[in-house]
Every structure is written in structure tokens, then in C-alpha cells.
């Protein structure tokens, strides 16, 4: 029965909207990177949090630093991006929005511009190889890096949005939520919005970010990452919830990420249920499938088990996720068509 369900969730066509590139690197790709750089002496237990293990959010951010050491050339970025896209495609993801923080590495000569350029190249190569997946990209701002870098990143994102014929669709705000205040980044985010970039902001991923969330929700963003502590029962407020509902802002929900990072106590206590019962748009996502040792079909399966949802319910969830993508209506229509074509084989 479980096996059958596994197969159902793998075959279910899915949309992935919250995936950080360097957090999504699989065990086998990490192995290839370690083989390229044996001198770094990095072990698998430094780049992934296995099932049953938990870390503090702070420890999770240490893991990204290790992965960044392994991924520091254009060649690495190309391999990692192509592997990640292929893995999502193998998992039944038909539309993927990847996000990543442009990095410069003096030693290898990689610049922020060549970093993004290489990811664009990976997306094009995957398309030319005929992979059954549409891929778009969000340029990420790491909140740790401050105002100037944020502004520079917005300029880069705009430049690539205009030059790539729609491959770059938006801007992400992420990074360690305990560092810096969103207030300072507001002008950069507003500038991004004004130039036509869609905004996906990590909001209230940890408690006591209520004030920041209130400020950022005023922009308003086009989607919210996590939103774990928005509602009053967990220390948020009704006015935050009202703001989200008034603007109908979809939430990107990442169950395993929140449980392993210990901001949510267990799967059944995940705020997925809060928003689901309210029929507010949300989308199940992976966040960092490599670091958290998961994939999107597993996340769908876990949510179904935790909240006693049927395969029909999960089909509906996946179909409605299409409404929340950043690509234009023509792509949405095309995806809905595909979903309906694939449906009969799933419910025989
Ligand atoms: C666990 N919850 C999270 N909360 C906030 N930011 C996160 C995150 N998981 C990942 N990132 C962000 O994504 C970067 C890694 O991918 P890229 O190098 O950009 O591809 C991390 O350094 C962090 O900035
Ligand atoms: Zn995230």
C-alpha cells in the first residue's frame, strides 16, 4: 500500500516553487564534488541532515557554508544546476522555480554575473536535452549581506530578467532570519517589484519577526516563504494573517525543512493545516532537498499522511499550485492542460 502511494506521489505532476540551488544538491552530486576537491576533507554528514536527525536553524546555516566550499567554480555551478534540474524532473516536477544567491569567488574567477549566466546555461542545456520540465529562476538576496549588496543584486536580477526572455522571473529574500532587519532592505525590494520582478520573501520563519513581517507584507510580496509564525496561535497576530489574506498571497510550505530545523515540532503540527483549512493558497515545496534528504513527492506523501488527506486532495493541491507560479498565464494554461492529460493514468 505504502509502495503504491509512493508511486502515486512520484507520478503526480508537481510544481516546485521553493528550492535553493545549493541546498538542493543530492548525495551523488556531493560525492562528485568531493571527488573533485579531496583536499577539503568534507564528509557527507557535513552536507546533509539525515532522517531522524534534527539541527538548530543556526546549524543548518553552517551546512550551507560547507556546500559553498564545494561549489565554487562555474564548472561546479553548471554540474550542480543540471543535476538538480534532472533530479526534479525525475521526481515528476513539471515546472520548477529555482533560486540561488549569486556568489563571487576570487580564486576561481567566478563573478556574480557569470554565476547567474552559468545557471541560465544549465537551464538551456536541460531544455535542449529534452527534459520534461519548465525551469525559471529567482535571484536570491541573502539578508546577511546588507543593503548595498541587496541593491546590486536587484540590478543584476533586472538585467537578467530583460536579457533572458523570461527565464529570470523574480527575486527571493532568504538567509539566516536571525541576522539583520528587513526594514533596511525595503528600498531594494520595492525597486525590484517596481521593475517587474516578482517577489518571494522568507517571512516569519522564526518567532518574533512580527514587526518585520508587517513591514514587508505592505509591499506586498507575491509569495511568502514559510510564514511559520504568522498566525496568532504561535505568537503572530490576526492582523498579519489578515494582511496575507487580503492580498491573497500564497505560502510556500516546506514541512521537512521546518521539522528538521526545529521551528515546527512535528509534521502533524505544521502550519500547512492552518492555511489549508482556511482554503488559503499554499504550495508544498522542498526548500533544500539535498540538505534535508527529501524530495517533492515525499513531501506530498508526508503531508497527506500527517493530515489524512486523500490522493484526490493532493491532486487538487498540486493542480492549484499552478495558480501560484511566477511565469505568465500562457505557461499556466499549458501546465493545466498537461495535468488534465496526465490525470487518467493516476486514478485508474
Ligand atoms: C532552512 N531555511 C532557510 N531559510 C532561509 N534561507 C535559506 C534556507 N535554506 C536555504 N537558504 C538560503 O539559501 C542558501 C543556499 O542556497 P544558494 O547558495 O542560494 O543556492 C543559503 O545560504 C541561504 O541563504
Ligand atoms: Zn527557503
Tab-separated table of C-alpha atoms and ligand atoms in Angstrom:
chain	number	residue	atom	x	y	z
A	1	UNK	CA	0.000	0.000	0.000
A	2	UNK	CA	2.767	2.417	1.010
A	3	UNK	CA	4.707	1.450	-2.096
A	4	UNK	CA	1.680	2.125	-4.218
A	5	UNK	CA	1.271	5.535	-2.582
A	6	UNK	CA	4.948	6.293	-3.162
A	7	UNK	CA	4.466	5.609	-6.834
A	8	UNK	CA	1.349	7.792	-6.926
A	9	UNK	CA	3.182	10.795	-5.484
A	10	UNK	CA	6.142	10.279	-7.783
A	11	UNK	CA	3.887	10.138	-10.825
A	12	UNK	CA	1.692	13.016	-9.677
A	13	UNK	CA	2.681	16.028	-11.809
A	14	UNK	CA	4.051	18.666	-9.462
A	15	UNK	CA	5.164	22.264	-9.294
A	16	UNK	CA	8.215	23.162	-7.163
A	17	UNK	CA	8.409	26.830	-6.221
A	18	UNK	CA	10.835	26.979	-3.312
A	19	UNK	CA	14.179	25.304	-3.974
A	20	UNK	CA	17.551	26.851	-3.075
A	21	UNK	CA	20.109	25.595	-5.574
A	22	UNK	CA	22.946	24.825	-3.151
A	23	UNK	CA	20.578	23.308	-0.621
A	24	UNK	CA	19.179	21.001	-3.299
A	25	UNK	CA	22.434	19.214	-4.182
A	26	UNK	CA	21.933	15.462	-3.903
A	27	UNK	CA	24.162	12.877	-2.221
A	28	UNK	CA	25.530	11.689	-5.576
A	29	UNK	CA	26.375	15.197	-6.779
A	30	UNK	CA	28.032	15.985	-3.442
A	31	UNK	CA	30.095	12.835	-3.984
A	32	UNK	CA	31.248	14.097	-7.406
A	33	UNK	CA	32.178	17.452	-5.846
A	34	UNK	CA	34.097	15.756	-3.020
A	35	UNK	CA	35.988	13.718	-5.602
A	36	UNK	CA	36.912	16.955	-7.380
A	37	UNK	CA	38.137	18.514	-4.107
A	38	UNK	CA	39.502	15.821	-1.807
A	39	UNK	CA	41.786	18.355	-0.098
A	40	UNK	CA	38.745	19.998	1.520
A	41	UNK	CA	38.213	16.820	3.525
A	42	UNK	CA	34.442	17.217	3.594
A	43	UNK	CA	32.254	14.269	4.638
A	44	UNK	CA	28.607	13.599	3.770
A	45	UNK	CA	27.467	14.152	7.344
A	46	UNK	CA	28.623	17.766	6.985
A	47	UNK	CA	26.369	18.486	3.993
A	48	UNK	CA	23.106	16.709	4.854
A	49	UNK	CA	20.772	16.167	7.797
A	50	UNK	CA	19.616	12.577	7.648
A	51	UNK	CA	16.184	11.278	8.586
A	52	UNK	CA	15.609	11.222	12.307
A	53	UNK	CA	18.274	13.892	12.814
A	54	UNK	CA	17.489	17.448	13.784
A	55	UNK	CA	19.578	20.587	13.900
A	56	UNK	CA	19.022	24.097	15.071
A	57	UNK	CA	18.354	26.545	12.266
A	58	UNK	CA	21.731	28.040	13.061
A	59	UNK	CA	23.414	24.681	12.427
A	60	UNK	CA	21.536	24.413	9.126
A	61	UNK	CA	23.197	27.628	8.013
A	62	UNK	CA	26.609	26.161	8.830
A	63	UNK	CA	25.811	23.344	6.390
A	64	UNK	CA	25.354	25.826	3.533
A	65	UNK	CA	28.811	27.226	4.206
A	66	UNK	CA	30.308	23.760	3.751
A	67	UNK	CA	28.412	23.211	0.498
A	68	UNK	CA	29.554	26.613	-0.773
A	69	UNK	CA	33.154	25.478	-0.298
A	70	UNK	CA	32.439	22.511	-2.554
A	71	UNK	CA	30.626	24.582	-5.194
A	72	UNK	CA	32.987	27.399	-6.075
A	73	UNK	CA	33.624	27.348	-9.815
A	74	UNK	CA	31.466	27.912	-12.900
A	75	UNK	CA	32.051	24.266	-13.787
A	76	UNK	CA	30.619	23.212	-10.407
A	77	UNK	CA	27.610	25.501	-10.778
A	78	UNK	CA	26.869	24.062	-14.220
A	79	UNK	CA	27.052	20.471	-12.974
A	80	UNK	CA	25.082	21.154	-9.806
A	81	UNK	CA	22.336	23.059	-11.655
A	82	UNK	CA	21.936	20.397	-14.323
A	83	UNK	CA	21.896	17.573	-11.772
A	84	UNK	CA	19.328	19.357	-9.603
A	85	UNK	CA	17.046	20.074	-12.583
A	86	UNK	CA	17.338	16.449	-13.765
A	87	UNK	CA	16.501	15.149	-10.286
A	88	UNK	CA	13.400	17.325	-10.012
A	89	UNK	CA	12.316	16.149	-13.473
A	90	UNK	CA	12.830	12.502	-12.413
A	91	UNK	CA	10.650	13.180	-9.387
A	92	UNK	CA	7.699	14.255	-11.538
A	93	UNK	CA	8.201	18.006	-11.247
A	94	UNK	CA	6.939	19.610	-14.479
A	95	UNK	CA	7.582	23.221	-13.518
A	96	UNK	CA	10.443	24.350	-11.284
A	97	UNK	CA	11.435	27.740	-9.936
A	98	UNK	CA	14.994	27.501	-8.707
A	99	UNK	CA	16.555	30.230	-6.611
A	100	UNK	CA	20.160	30.966	-5.741
A	101	UNK	CA	22.356	33.676	-4.259
A	102	UNK	CA	24.921	34.929	-6.804
A	103	UNK	CA	28.397	34.458	-5.381
A	104	UNK	CA	31.786	35.670	-6.488
A	105	UNK	CA	34.853	33.507	-5.876
A	106	UNK	CA	38.158	35.305	-6.325
A	107	UNK	CA	40.147	32.043	-6.582
A	108	UNK	CA	38.226	30.609	-9.496
A	109	UNK	CA	37.402	33.903	-11.190
A	110	UNK	CA	33.673	33.321	-10.851
A	111	UNK	CA	31.720	36.579	-10.717
A	112	UNK	CA	28.113	37.163	-9.672
A	113	UNK	CA	27.254	37.772	-13.309
A	114	UNK	CA	28.975	34.596	-14.524
A	115	UNK	CA	27.297	32.699	-11.670
A	116	UNK	CA	23.814	33.606	-12.937
A	117	UNK	CA	24.900	33.230	-16.545
A	118	UNK	CA	26.038	29.654	-15.832
A	119	UNK	CA	22.686	28.738	-14.266
A	120	UNK	CA	20.931	30.142	-17.358
A	121	UNK	CA	23.203	27.967	-19.478
A	122	UNK	CA	22.291	24.888	-17.387
A	123	UNK	CA	18.579	25.617	-17.850
A	124	UNK	CA	19.050	25.954	-21.624
A	125	UNK	CA	21.104	22.748	-21.846
A	126	UNK	CA	18.431	20.805	-19.942
A	127	UNK	CA	15.788	22.149	-22.305
A	128	UNK	CA	17.851	21.163	-25.342
A	129	UNK	CA	18.324	17.684	-23.911
A	130	UNK	CA	14.543	17.368	-23.951
A	131	UNK	CA	13.935	17.120	-20.189
A	132	UNK	CA	10.220	17.242	-19.433
A	133	UNK	CA	10.393	20.244	-17.096
A	134	UNK	CA	9.977	24.018	-17.429
A	135	UNK	CA	12.517	25.895	-15.342
A	136	UNK	CA	12.542	29.504	-14.190
A	137	UNK	CA	14.925	31.325	-11.869
A	138	UNK	CA	14.730	33.698	-8.908
A	139	UNK	CA	17.813	35.677	-7.971
A	140	UNK	CA	18.292	35.465	-4.212
A	141	UNK	CA	19.264	38.196	-1.777
A	142	UNK	CA	20.992	36.907	1.348
A	143	UNK	CA	19.835	39.199	4.124
A	144	UNK	CA	23.185	38.816	5.848
A	145	UNK	CA	24.946	40.772	3.107
A	146	UNK	CA	23.336	44.138	3.751
A	147	UNK	CA	21.775	46.956	1.794
A	148	UNK	CA	24.397	47.634	-0.838
A	149	UNK	CA	24.682	44.037	-1.954
A	150	UNK	CA	20.890	43.759	-1.995
A	151	UNK	CA	20.648	46.751	-4.315
A	152	UNK	CA	23.396	45.403	-6.562
A	153	UNK	CA	21.607	42.025	-6.673
A	154	UNK	CA	18.346	43.678	-7.700
A	155	UNK	CA	20.172	45.415	-10.572
A	156	UNK	CA	21.646	42.093	-11.701
A	157	UNK	CA	18.260	40.409	-11.460
A	158	UNK	CA	16.680	43.131	-13.573
A	159	UNK	CA	19.446	42.915	-16.151
A	160	UNK	CA	18.999	39.136	-16.485
A	161	UNK	CA	15.208	39.373	-16.495
A	162	UNK	CA	15.444	41.647	-19.523
A	163	UNK	CA	18.148	39.614	-21.266
A	164	UNK	CA	16.881	36.062	-20.796
A	165	UNK	CA	13.467	36.165	-22.371
A	166	UNK	CA	11.608	35.386	-19.174
A	167	UNK	CA	13.904	32.807	-17.556
A	168	UNK	CA	14.528	35.120	-14.599
A	169	UNK	CA	11.123	35.819	-13.091
A	170	UNK	CA	11.789	37.191	-9.663
A	171	UNK	CA	13.718	37.954	-6.537
A	172	UNK	CA	13.963	35.934	-3.329
A	173	UNK	CA	14.828	37.221	0.125
A	174	UNK	CA	16.420	34.495	2.220
A	175	UNK	CA	19.348	33.778	4.510
A	176	UNK	CA	19.614	33.401	8.262
A	177	UNK	CA	16.424	35.012	9.615
A	178	UNK	CA	18.114	35.966	12.873
A	179	UNK	CA	20.514	38.276	11.037
A	180	UNK	CA	19.700	41.894	10.074
A	181	UNK	CA	16.314	43.609	9.763
A	182	UNK	CA	14.115	43.643	6.672
A	183	UNK	CA	13.448	47.347	7.210
A	184	UNK	CA	16.855	48.157	5.729
A	185	UNK	CA	16.204	46.043	2.672
A	186	UNK	CA	12.813	47.544	1.927
A	187	UNK	CA	14.025	50.048	-0.740
A	188	UNK	CA	15.828	47.283	-2.658
A	189	UNK	CA	12.778	45.018	-2.533
A	190	UNK	CA	10.500	47.829	-3.611
A	191	UNK	CA	12.800	48.651	-6.508
A	192	UNK	CA	12.681	45.005	-7.606
A	193	UNK	CA	8.912	44.984	-7.505
A	194	UNK	CA	8.721	48.235	-9.471
A	195	UNK	CA	10.867	46.915	-12.285
A	196	UNK	CA	8.618	43.881	-12.754
A	197	UNK	CA	10.410	41.218	-10.734
A	198	UNK	CA	8.079	39.008	-8.692
A	199	UNK	CA	8.920	38.856	-5.003
A	200	UNK	CA	9.119	35.752	-2.858
A	201	UNK	CA	10.145	36.648	0.679
A	202	UNK	CA	11.061	34.356	3.564
A	203	UNK	CA	8.758	35.727	6.272
A	204	UNK	CA	8.338	34.819	9.939
A	205	UNK	CA	10.470	31.693	9.608
A	206	UNK	CA	11.395	32.186	13.262
A	207	UNK	CA	9.344	33.728	16.096
A	208	UNK	CA	9.491	37.439	16.930
A	209	UNK	CA	9.776	38.664	13.351
A	210	UNK	CA	6.245	40.042	13.508
A	211	UNK	CA	7.266	43.662	13.086
A	212	UNK	CA	9.439	42.876	10.075
A	213	UNK	CA	6.713	40.740	8.512
A	214	UNK	CA	4.193	43.522	8.903
A	215	UNK	CA	6.524	45.912	7.104
A	216	UNK	CA	7.365	43.529	4.282
A	217	UNK	CA	3.744	42.458	3.817
A	218	UNK	CA	2.928	46.064	2.978
A	219	UNK	CA	4.957	45.887	-0.239
A	220	UNK	CA	3.169	43.329	-0.778
A	221	UNK	CA	5.228	40.293	-1.852
A	222	UNK	CA	3.887	37.899	-4.489
A	223	UNK	CA	4.592	34.819	-2.383
A	224	UNK	CA	5.732	34.059	1.169
A	225	UNK	CA	8.380	31.504	2.123
A	226	UNK	CA	7.471	29.524	5.282
A	227	UNK	CA	5.347	32.066	7.217
A	228	UNK	CA	5.671	29.690	10.161
A	229	UNK	CA	4.951	32.255	12.865
A	230	UNK	CA	2.373	34.491	11.201
A	231	UNK	CA	-0.792	33.284	12.910
A	232	UNK	CA	-1.769	34.273	16.460
A	233	UNK	CA	-1.632	30.730	17.914
A	234	UNK	CA	2.162	30.702	17.510
A	235	UNK	CA	2.855	34.279	18.526
A	236	UNK	CA	1.991	36.040	15.266
A	237	UNK	CA	-1.172	38.108	15.006
A	238	UNK	CA	-4.570	38.253	13.378
A	239	UNK	CA	-3.553	41.437	11.587
A	240	UNK	CA	-0.646	39.621	9.900
A	241	UNK	CA	-2.999	36.844	8.820
A	242	UNK	CA	-5.494	39.429	7.569
A	243	UNK	CA	-2.784	41.157	5.541
A	244	UNK	CA	-1.847	37.861	3.892
A	245	UNK	CA	-5.476	37.008	3.200
A	246	UNK	CA	-6.453	40.445	1.932
A	247	UNK	CA	-3.731	40.317	-0.702
A	248	UNK	CA	-4.263	36.597	-1.318
A	249	UNK	CA	-0.513	35.910	-1.034
A	250	UNK	CA	0.330	32.212	-1.489
A	251	UNK	CA	2.605	30.497	1.042
A	252	UNK	CA	5.446	28.156	0.124
A	253	UNK	CA	5.415	25.445	2.802
A	254	UNK	CA	8.369	23.145	3.432
A	255	UNK	CA	7.462	20.513	6.018
A	256	UNK	CA	10.670	18.525	6.438
A	257	UNK	CA	12.793	21.670	6.403
A	258	UNK	CA	10.777	23.124	9.299
A	259	UNK	CA	10.728	19.866	11.294
A	260	UNK	CA	14.458	19.172	10.848
A	261	UNK	CA	15.313	22.809	11.523
A	262	UNK	CA	13.109	22.565	14.623
A	263	UNK	CA	10.909	25.586	14.021
A	264	UNK	CA	7.940	23.161	13.898
A	265	UNK	CA	7.693	20.375	16.498
A	266	UNK	CA	6.269	17.631	14.271
A	267	UNK	CA	4.690	17.061	10.858
A	268	UNK	CA	1.171	16.977	12.289
A	269	UNK	CA	1.736	20.342	13.977
A	270	UNK	CA	2.855	22.006	10.753
A	271	UNK	CA	1.023	25.215	9.820
A	272	UNK	CA	0.069	23.612	6.498
A	273	UNK	CA	-3.211	22.636	8.207
A	274	UNK	CA	-3.967	26.160	9.426
A	275	UNK	CA	-3.871	27.607	5.916
A	276	UNK	CA	-5.354	24.542	4.227
A	277	UNK	CA	-8.439	24.638	6.432
A	278	UNK	CA	-8.845	28.315	5.614
A	279	UNK	CA	-8.592	27.443	1.910
A	280	UNK	CA	-5.800	29.969	1.552
A	281	UNK	CA	-3.431	29.211	-1.366
A	282	UNK	CA	-0.313	27.334	-0.340
A	283	UNK	CA	2.202	25.184	-2.174
A	284	UNK	CA	4.174	22.275	-0.735
A	285	UNK	CA	7.881	22.677	-1.534
A	286	UNK	CA	11.224	21.148	-0.548
A	287	UNK	CA	13.374	24.197	0.382
A	288	UNK	CA	16.657	22.237	0.379
A	289	UNK	CA	16.086	18.688	-0.813
A	290	UNK	CA	19.786	17.782	-0.536
A	291	UNK	CA	20.399	19.162	2.937
A	292	UNK	CA	17.124	17.806	4.328
A	293	UNK	CA	17.307	14.479	2.434
A	294	UNK	CA	13.896	14.656	0.847
A	295	UNK	CA	12.176	15.210	-2.484
A	296	UNK	CA	8.906	16.780	-3.504
A	297	UNK	CA	6.962	13.531	-3.877
A	298	UNK	CA	8.000	12.575	-0.362
A	299	UNK	CA	6.831	15.966	0.951
A	300	UNK	CA	3.410	15.440	-0.682
A	301	UNK	CA	3.220	11.962	0.820
A	302	UNK	CA	4.227	13.206	4.283
A	303	UNK	CA	1.611	15.978	4.191
A	304	UNK	CA	-1.086	13.514	3.086
A	305	UNK	CA	-0.186	11.150	5.945
A	306	UNK	CA	0.080	13.873	8.582
A	307	UNK	CA	-3.294	15.426	7.758
A	308	UNK	CA	-5.205	12.370	6.473
A	309	UNK	CA	-5.590	13.813	3.009
A	310	UNK	CA	-6.583	11.615	0.089
A	311	UNK	CA	-4.722	11.234	-3.175
A	312	UNK	CA	-7.586	13.186	-4.736
A	313	UNK	CA	-6.937	16.022	-2.231
A	314	UNK	CA	-3.244	16.011	-3.097
A	315	UNK	CA	-4.045	16.067	-6.784
A	316	UNK	CA	-6.106	19.198	-6.101
A	317	UNK	CA	-3.235	20.736	-4.143
A	318	UNK	CA	-0.816	20.121	-6.979
A	319	UNK	CA	-3.262	21.462	-9.595
A	320	UNK	CA	-3.899	24.650	-7.623
A	321	UNK	CA	-0.175	25.205	-7.177
A	322	UNK	CA	-0.108	26.142	-10.864
A	323	UNK	CA	-2.016	29.340	-9.971
A	324	UNK	CA	0.947	30.430	-7.823
A	325	UNK	CA	3.788	30.202	-10.348
A	326	UNK	CA	5.567	33.364	-11.484
A	327	UNK	CA	5.620	32.502	-15.206
A	328	UNK	CA	2.876	34.105	-17.341
A	329	UNK	CA	-0.668	32.875	-17.942
A	330	UNK	CA	0.222	31.114	-21.193
A	331	UNK	CA	2.526	28.756	-19.234
A	332	UNK	CA	-0.148	28.261	-16.551
A	333	UNK	CA	-2.664	27.263	-19.200
A	334	UNK	CA	-0.213	24.870	-20.752
A	335	UNK	CA	0.532	23.245	-17.384
A	336	UNK	CA	-3.168	22.863	-16.508
A	337	UNK	CA	-3.640	21.100	-19.823
A	338	UNK	CA	-0.764	18.724	-19.066
A	339	UNK	CA	-2.138	17.962	-15.592
A	340	UNK	CA	-5.521	17.050	-17.058
A	341	UNK	CA	-3.892	14.839	-19.691
A	342	UNK	CA	-1.851	13.003	-17.052
A	343	UNK	CA	-4.733	12.581	-14.613
A	344	UNK	CA	-6.479	9.466	-16.021
A	345	UNK	CA	-3.340	7.338	-15.675
A	346	UNK	CA	-3.097	8.298	-11.980
A	347	UNK	CA	-6.628	7.331	-10.995
A	348	UNK	CA	-7.224	4.129	-12.913
B	1	LIG	C1	16.315	26.348	6.018
B	1	LIG	N1	15.675	27.586	5.751
B	1	LIG	C2	16.228	28.616	5.049
B	1	LIG	N2	15.931	29.880	5.453
B	1	LIG	C3	16.495	30.955	4.864
B	1	LIG	N3	17.374	30.872	3.852
B	1	LIG	C4	17.683	29.637	3.400
B	1	LIG	C5	17.120	28.461	3.958
B	1	LIG	N4	17.608	27.419	3.282
B	1	LIG	C6	18.459	27.920	2.336
B	1	LIG	N5	18.527	29.258	2.436
B	1	LIG	C7	19.352	30.195	1.650
B	1	LIG	O1	19.850	29.524	0.512
B	1	LIG	C8	21.287	29.496	0.506
B	1	LIG	C9	21.794	28.242	-0.123
B	1	LIG	O2	21.483	28.216	-1.499
B	1	LIG	P1	22.176	29.170	-2.598
B	1	LIG	O3	23.637	29.292	-2.243
B	1	LIG	O4	21.468	30.485	-2.541
B	1	LIG	O5	21.947	28.441	-3.885
B	1	LIG	C10	21.636	29.660	1.979
B	1	LIG	O6	22.946	30.154	2.131
B	1	LIG	C11	20.577	30.643	2.469
B	1	LIG	O7	20.902	31.963	2.114
B	2	LIG	ZN1	13.984	28.739	1.869
